[in-house]
Short mmCIF file of C-alpha atoms in Angstrom, two decimals:
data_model
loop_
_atom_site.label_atom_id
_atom_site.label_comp_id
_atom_site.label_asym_id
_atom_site.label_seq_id
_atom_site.Cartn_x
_atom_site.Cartn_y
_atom_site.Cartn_z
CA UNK A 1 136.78 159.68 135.89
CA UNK A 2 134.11 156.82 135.03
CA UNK A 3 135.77 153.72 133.99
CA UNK A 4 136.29 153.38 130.35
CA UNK A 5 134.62 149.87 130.48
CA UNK A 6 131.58 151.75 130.97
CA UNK A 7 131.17 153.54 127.68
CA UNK A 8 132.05 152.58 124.15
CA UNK A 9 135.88 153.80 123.07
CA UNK A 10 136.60 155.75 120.08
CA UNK A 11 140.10 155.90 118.72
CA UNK A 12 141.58 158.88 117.27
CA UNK A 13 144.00 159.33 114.21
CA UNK A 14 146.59 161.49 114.97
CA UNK A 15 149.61 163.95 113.72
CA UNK A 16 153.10 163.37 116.11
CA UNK A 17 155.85 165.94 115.86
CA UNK A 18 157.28 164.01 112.69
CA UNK A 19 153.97 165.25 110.93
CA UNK A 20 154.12 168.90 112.43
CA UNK A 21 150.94 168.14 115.54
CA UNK A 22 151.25 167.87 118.87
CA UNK A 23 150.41 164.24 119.66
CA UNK A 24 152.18 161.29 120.78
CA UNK A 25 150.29 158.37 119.23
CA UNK A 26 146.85 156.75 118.58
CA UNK A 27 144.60 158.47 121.29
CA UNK A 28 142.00 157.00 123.10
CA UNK A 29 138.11 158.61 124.09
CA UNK A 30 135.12 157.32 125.97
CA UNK A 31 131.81 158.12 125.01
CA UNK A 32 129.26 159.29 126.86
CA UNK A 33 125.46 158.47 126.09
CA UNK A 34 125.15 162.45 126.53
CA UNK A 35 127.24 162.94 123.88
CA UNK A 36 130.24 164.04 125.95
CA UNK A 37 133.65 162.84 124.78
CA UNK A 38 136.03 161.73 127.28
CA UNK A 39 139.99 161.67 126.62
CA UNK A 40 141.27 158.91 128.68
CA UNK A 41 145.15 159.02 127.11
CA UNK A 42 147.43 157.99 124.03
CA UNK A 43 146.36 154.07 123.74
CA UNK A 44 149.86 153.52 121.82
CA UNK A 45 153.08 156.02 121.05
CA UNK A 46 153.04 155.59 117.10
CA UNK A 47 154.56 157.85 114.61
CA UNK A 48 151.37 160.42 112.93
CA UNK A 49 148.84 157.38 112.84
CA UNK A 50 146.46 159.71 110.77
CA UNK A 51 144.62 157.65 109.79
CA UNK A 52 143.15 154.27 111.76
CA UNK A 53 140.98 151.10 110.87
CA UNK A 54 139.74 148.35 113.64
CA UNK A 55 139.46 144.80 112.79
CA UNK A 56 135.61 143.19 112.33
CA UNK A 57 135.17 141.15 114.89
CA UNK A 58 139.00 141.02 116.61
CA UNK A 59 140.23 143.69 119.49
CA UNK A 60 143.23 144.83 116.75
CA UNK A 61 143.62 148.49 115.64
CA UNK A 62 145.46 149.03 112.45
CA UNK A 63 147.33 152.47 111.60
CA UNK A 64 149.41 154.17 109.34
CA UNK A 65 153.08 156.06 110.18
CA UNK A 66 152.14 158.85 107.64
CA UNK A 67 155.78 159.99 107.70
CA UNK A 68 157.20 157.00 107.93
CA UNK A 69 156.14 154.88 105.16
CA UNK A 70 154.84 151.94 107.37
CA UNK A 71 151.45 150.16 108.67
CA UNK A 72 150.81 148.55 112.02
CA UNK A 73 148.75 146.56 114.05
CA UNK A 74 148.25 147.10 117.68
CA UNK A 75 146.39 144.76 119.71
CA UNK A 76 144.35 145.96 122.40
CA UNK A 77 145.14 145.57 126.28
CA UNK A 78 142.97 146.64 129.47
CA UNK A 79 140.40 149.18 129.49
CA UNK A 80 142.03 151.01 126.21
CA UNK A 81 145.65 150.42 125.87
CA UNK A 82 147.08 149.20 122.53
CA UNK A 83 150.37 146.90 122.12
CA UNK A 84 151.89 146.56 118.97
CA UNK A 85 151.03 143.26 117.26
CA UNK A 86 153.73 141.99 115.34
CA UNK A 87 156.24 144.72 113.43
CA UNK A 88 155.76 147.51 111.20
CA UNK A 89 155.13 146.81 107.50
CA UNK A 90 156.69 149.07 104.77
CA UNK A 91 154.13 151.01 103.31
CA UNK A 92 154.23 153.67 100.38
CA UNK A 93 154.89 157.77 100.60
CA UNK A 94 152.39 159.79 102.72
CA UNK A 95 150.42 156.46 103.31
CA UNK A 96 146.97 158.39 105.28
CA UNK A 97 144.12 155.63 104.85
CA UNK A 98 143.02 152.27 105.77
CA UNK A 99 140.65 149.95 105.60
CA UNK A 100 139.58 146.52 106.98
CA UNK A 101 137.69 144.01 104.77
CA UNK A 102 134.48 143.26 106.54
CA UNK A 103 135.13 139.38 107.03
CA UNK A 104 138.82 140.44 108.63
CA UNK A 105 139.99 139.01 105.50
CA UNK A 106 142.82 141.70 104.40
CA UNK A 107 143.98 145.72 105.15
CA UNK A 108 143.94 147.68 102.20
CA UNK A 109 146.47 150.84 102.14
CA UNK A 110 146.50 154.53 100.36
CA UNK A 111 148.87 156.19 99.97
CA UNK A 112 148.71 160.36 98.96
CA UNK A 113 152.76 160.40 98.01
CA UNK A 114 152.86 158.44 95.22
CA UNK A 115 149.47 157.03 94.37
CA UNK A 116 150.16 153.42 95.93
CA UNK A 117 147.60 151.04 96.69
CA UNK A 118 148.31 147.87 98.68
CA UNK A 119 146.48 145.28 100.01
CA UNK A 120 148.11 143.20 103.61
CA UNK A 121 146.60 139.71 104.01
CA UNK A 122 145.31 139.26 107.84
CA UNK A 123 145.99 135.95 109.91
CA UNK A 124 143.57 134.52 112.23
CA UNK A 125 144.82 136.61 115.15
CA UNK A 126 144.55 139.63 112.97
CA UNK A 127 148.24 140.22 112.44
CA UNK A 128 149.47 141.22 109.13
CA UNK A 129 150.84 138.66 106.78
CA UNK A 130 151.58 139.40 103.11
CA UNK A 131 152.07 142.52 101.26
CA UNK A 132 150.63 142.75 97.49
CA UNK A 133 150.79 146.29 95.50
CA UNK A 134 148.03 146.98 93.57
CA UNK A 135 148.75 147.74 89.79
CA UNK A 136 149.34 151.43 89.62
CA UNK A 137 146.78 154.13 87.85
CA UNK A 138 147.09 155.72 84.36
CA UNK A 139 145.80 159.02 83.99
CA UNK A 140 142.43 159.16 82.33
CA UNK A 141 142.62 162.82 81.40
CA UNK A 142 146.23 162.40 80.21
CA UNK A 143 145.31 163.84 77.14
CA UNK A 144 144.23 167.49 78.96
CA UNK A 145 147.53 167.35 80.50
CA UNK A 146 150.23 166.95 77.57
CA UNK A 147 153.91 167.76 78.77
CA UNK A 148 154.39 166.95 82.73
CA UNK A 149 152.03 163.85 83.52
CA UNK A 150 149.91 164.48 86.54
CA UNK A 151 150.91 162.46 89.81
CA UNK A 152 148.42 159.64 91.02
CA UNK A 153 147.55 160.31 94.66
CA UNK A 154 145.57 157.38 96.08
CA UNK A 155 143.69 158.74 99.08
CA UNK A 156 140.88 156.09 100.24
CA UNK A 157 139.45 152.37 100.62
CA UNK A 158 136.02 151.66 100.71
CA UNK A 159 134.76 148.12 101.30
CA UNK A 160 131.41 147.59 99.22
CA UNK A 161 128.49 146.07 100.11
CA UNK A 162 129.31 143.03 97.22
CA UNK A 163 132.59 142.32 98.23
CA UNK A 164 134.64 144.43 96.03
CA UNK A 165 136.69 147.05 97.08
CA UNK A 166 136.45 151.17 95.63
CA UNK A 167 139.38 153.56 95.83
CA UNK A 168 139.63 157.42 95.26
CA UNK A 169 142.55 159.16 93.57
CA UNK A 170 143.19 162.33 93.82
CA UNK A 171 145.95 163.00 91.31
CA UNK A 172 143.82 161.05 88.31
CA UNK A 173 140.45 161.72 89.49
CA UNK A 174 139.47 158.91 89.39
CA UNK A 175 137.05 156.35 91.57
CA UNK A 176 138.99 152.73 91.05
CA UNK A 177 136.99 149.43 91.83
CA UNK A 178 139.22 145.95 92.40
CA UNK A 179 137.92 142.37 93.09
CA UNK A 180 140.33 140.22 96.08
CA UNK A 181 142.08 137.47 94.93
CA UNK A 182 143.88 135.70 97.92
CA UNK A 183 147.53 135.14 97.54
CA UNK A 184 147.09 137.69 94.52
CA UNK A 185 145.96 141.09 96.56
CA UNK A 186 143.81 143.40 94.34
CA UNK A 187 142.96 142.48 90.61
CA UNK A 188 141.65 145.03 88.77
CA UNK A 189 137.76 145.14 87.81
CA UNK A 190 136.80 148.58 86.74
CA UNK A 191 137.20 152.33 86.69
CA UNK A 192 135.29 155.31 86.74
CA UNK A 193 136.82 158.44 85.28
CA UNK A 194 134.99 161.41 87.11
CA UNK A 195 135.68 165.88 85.88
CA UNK A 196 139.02 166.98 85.66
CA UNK A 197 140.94 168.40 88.25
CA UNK A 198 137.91 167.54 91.05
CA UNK A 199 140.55 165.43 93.48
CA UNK A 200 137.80 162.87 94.89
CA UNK A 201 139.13 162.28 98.16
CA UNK A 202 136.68 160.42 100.79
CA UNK A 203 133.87 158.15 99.93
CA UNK A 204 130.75 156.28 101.86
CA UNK A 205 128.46 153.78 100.56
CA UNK A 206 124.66 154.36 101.01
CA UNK A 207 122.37 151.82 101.81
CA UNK A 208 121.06 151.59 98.18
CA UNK A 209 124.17 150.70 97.31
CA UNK A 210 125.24 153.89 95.21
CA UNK A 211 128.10 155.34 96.51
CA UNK A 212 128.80 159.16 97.49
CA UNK A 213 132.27 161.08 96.91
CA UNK A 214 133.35 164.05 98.34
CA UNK A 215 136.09 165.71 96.33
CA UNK A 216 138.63 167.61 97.94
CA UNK A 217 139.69 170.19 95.44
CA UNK A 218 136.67 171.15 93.91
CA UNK A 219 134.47 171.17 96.51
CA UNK A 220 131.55 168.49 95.42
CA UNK A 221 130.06 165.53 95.68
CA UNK A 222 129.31 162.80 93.30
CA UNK A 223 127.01 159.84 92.84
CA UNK A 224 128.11 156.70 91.47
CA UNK A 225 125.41 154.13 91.30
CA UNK A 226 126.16 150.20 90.28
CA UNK A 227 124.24 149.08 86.64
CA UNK A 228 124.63 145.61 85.90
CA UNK A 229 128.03 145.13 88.17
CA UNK A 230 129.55 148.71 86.35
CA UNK A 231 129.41 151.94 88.60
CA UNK A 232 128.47 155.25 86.45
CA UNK A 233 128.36 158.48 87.37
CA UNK A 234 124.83 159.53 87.69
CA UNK A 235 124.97 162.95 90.03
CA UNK A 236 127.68 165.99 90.37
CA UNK A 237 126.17 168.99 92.60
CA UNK A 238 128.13 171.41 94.85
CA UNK A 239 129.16 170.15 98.68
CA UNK A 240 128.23 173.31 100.65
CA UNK A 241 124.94 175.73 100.04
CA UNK A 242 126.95 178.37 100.04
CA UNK A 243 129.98 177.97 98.39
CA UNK A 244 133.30 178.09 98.80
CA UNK A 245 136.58 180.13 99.78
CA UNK A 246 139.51 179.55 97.28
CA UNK A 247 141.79 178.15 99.45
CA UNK A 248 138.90 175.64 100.93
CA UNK A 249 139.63 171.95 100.84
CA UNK A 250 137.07 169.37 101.51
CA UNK A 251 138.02 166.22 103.79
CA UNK A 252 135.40 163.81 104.73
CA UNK A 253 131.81 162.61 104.27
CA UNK A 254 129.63 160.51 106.15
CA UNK A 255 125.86 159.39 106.79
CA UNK A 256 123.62 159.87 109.75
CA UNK A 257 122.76 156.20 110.73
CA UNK A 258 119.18 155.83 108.15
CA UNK A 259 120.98 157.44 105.25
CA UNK A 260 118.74 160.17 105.04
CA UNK A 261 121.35 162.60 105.53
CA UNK A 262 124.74 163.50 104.29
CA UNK A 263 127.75 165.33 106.19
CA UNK A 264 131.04 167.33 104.42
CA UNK A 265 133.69 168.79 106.12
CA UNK A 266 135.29 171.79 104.93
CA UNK A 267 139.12 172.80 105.61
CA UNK A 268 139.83 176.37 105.36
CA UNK A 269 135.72 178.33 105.97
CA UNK A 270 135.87 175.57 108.82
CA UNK A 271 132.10 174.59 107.94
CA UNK A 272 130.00 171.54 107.89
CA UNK A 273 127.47 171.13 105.37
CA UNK A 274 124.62 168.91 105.63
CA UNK A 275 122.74 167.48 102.46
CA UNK A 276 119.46 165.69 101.60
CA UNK A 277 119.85 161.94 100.07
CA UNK A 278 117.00 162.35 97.33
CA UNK A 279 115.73 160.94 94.50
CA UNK A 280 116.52 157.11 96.12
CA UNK A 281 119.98 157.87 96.59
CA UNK A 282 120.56 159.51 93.40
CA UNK A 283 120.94 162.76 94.58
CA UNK A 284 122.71 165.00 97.38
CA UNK A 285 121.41 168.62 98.05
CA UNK A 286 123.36 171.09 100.18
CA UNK A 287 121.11 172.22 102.96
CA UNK A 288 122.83 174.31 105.77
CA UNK A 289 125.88 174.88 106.09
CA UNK A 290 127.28 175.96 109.88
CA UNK A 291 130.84 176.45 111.89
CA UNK A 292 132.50 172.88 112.55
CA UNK A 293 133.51 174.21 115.94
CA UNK A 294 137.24 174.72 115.11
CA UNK A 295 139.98 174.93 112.93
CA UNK A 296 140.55 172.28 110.28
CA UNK A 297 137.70 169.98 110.59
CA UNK A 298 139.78 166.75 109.60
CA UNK A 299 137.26 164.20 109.72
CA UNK A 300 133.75 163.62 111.82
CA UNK A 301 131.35 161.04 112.46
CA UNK A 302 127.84 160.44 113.20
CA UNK A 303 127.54 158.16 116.66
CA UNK A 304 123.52 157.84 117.32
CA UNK A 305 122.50 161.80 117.63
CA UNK A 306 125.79 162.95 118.08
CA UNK A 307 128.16 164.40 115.37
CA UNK A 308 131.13 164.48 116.87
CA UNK A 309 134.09 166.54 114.71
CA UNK A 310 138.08 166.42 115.08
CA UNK A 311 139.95 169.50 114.37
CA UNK A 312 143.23 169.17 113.40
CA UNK A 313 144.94 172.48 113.86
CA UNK A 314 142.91 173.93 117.05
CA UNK A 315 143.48 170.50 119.10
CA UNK A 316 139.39 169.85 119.69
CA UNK A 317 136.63 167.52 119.02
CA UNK A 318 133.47 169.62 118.56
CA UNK A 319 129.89 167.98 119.60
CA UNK A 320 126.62 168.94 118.05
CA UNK A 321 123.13 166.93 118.34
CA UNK A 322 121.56 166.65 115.24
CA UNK A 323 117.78 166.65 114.73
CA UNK A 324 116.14 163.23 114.04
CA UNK A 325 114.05 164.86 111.63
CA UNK A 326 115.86 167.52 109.96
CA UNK A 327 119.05 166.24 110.19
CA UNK A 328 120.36 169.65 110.87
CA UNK A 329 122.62 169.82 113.86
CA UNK A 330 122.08 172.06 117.40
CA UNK A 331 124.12 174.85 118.85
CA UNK A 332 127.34 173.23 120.42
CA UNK A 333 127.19 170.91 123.08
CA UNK A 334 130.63 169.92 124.27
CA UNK A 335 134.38 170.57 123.03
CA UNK A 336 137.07 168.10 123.92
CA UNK A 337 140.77 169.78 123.49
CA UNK A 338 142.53 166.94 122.34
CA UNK A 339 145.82 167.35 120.53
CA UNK A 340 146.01 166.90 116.76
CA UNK A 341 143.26 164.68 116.05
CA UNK A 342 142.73 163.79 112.32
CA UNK A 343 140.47 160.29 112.79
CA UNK A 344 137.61 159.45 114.68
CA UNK A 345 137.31 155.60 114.94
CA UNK A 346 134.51 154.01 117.36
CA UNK A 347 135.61 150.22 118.24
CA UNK A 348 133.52 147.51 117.96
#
């Protein structure tokens, strides 16, 4: 085995045997400049860490205990270990995402369960702090909905390019933008109500500065693009070419590295799709779609030429080297089995 020191170290999000997978923690993979992924071992035993943010500029990895209702920090140790830094922090139901603020400020916190969103102040050493919940959503579409209110589902964090922080909800549908006030947590700034019953579930900022929303239960993506400080919604277009299976679910979205290209995963036909970023970042248009190379492609990223995607239920990073030019992504190039892997995190 080459020494981990060697190659840059992705960390993988994970499902334990409290969350039905077959994992014991926050794995650990080295990355070849081929494009091979290497498993090297589970960095730290944690409970279902689906979900896993590092820390700017520190060597701190932050996850979630799905199950468990908690967030850590885990510093790191040797080649790729990970110790627990300080102790757990209570956390909502189903918490699956988080996110680091750019200047290692503060963690931010979703959680599916019951729609909480919380923000953790950071120390200097990157240990967590302070805990602030976020005021809870109000259905938008209430009115569609009379009888048995709809459940707000927080799913996601994004940290914008102007300092202000964007979060998806599944429940509401709705895309939920928040300024940082220290000692405060998250004040609210603005919302954007997007179609009923769409469940906008990941999100990724393009370098234009619109952002792009994949939504989970309806299969699309959205463009929200910043006028005078507000975010509108200014595109709605289908995720995949060629549609979509009933029981389909999308999961994540991401850019190749120019922003010339867009990526959606797609539970259930176990596709990825790739779209065009047109019109200036005003538009996404479904391309090709093709087999993610398992079963329950979780979440992917881009990594150079590589697209590397984690399947959840097969146990198995698929590799595929995408075009430069196109965009469009080669026959298969390496599987990792690798058990339950939900995240794919690349440390600084």
């Amino acid at each position: 085995m080459t020494s981990p020191a060697q190659h840059p170290i992705i960390w993988t999000g994970t499902y334990t045997s409290d969350g039905g997978g077959r994992a014991e923690g926050i794995g650990a993979l080295s990355a070849h400049p081929d494009g091979r992924l290497e498993w090297l071992g589970t960095a730290a035993k944690a409970d279902s860490p689906s979900f896993v943010a590092v820390h700017p500029t520190l060597p701190v990895v932050y996850a979630v205990a799905e199950q468990r209702k908690m967030v850590r920090a885990f510093r790191r140790t040797g080649d790729f270990g990970l110790e627990p830094l300080g102790e757990p922090q209570p956390a909502g139901e189903a918490t699956c995402h988080v996110a680091v603020d750019p200047q290692g400020r503060f963690l931010t916190a979703a959680c599916w369960g019951d729609g909480q969103v919380l923000l953790y102040e950071l120390d200097s050493d990157g240990g967590i702090t302070a805990r602030f919940p976020a005021p809870a959503s109000a259905d938008p579409h209430s009115v569609r909905t009379p009888g048995e209110p709809r459940r707000s589902r927080a799913h996601a964090s994004l940290m914008l390019q102007d300092g202000r922080i964007m979060t998806t909800d599944l429940g509401h549908d709705t895309l939920r933008i928040w300024n940082y006030v220290p000692g405060s947590g998250l004040v609210a700034d603005h919302e954007v109500a997007l179609p009923f019953g769409c469940g906008p579930r990941h999100l990724v900022q393009h370098p234009s500065g619109n952002v792009f929303v994949v939504s989970e239960y309806s299969i699309e993506v959205f463009v929200v693009r910043p006028e005078a400080g507000t975010f509108e919604l200014v595109f709605r277009g289908p995720a995949t070419s060629g549609g979509s299976m009933p029981d389909d679910s999308a999961a994540e979205i991401c850019l190749d590295q120019e922003g010339r290209h867009a990526y959606v995963g797609v539970r259930g036909s176990n596709l990825l799709s790739v779209l065009d970023v047109a019109a200036e970042g005003t538009e996404l248009l479904p391309v090709q779609d093709f087999p993610s190379g398992g079963n329950w492609p979780r979440h992917h990223i881009v990594r150079g030429n590589w697209l590397h995607v984690a399947h959840e239920r097969s146990d198995n990073i698929a590799t595929f080297e995408l075009d430069p030019a196109s965009g469009l992504p080669g026959p298969l190039v390496h599987d990792l089995q690798t058990p339950s892997p939900t995240a794919l995190v690349p440390a600084p």
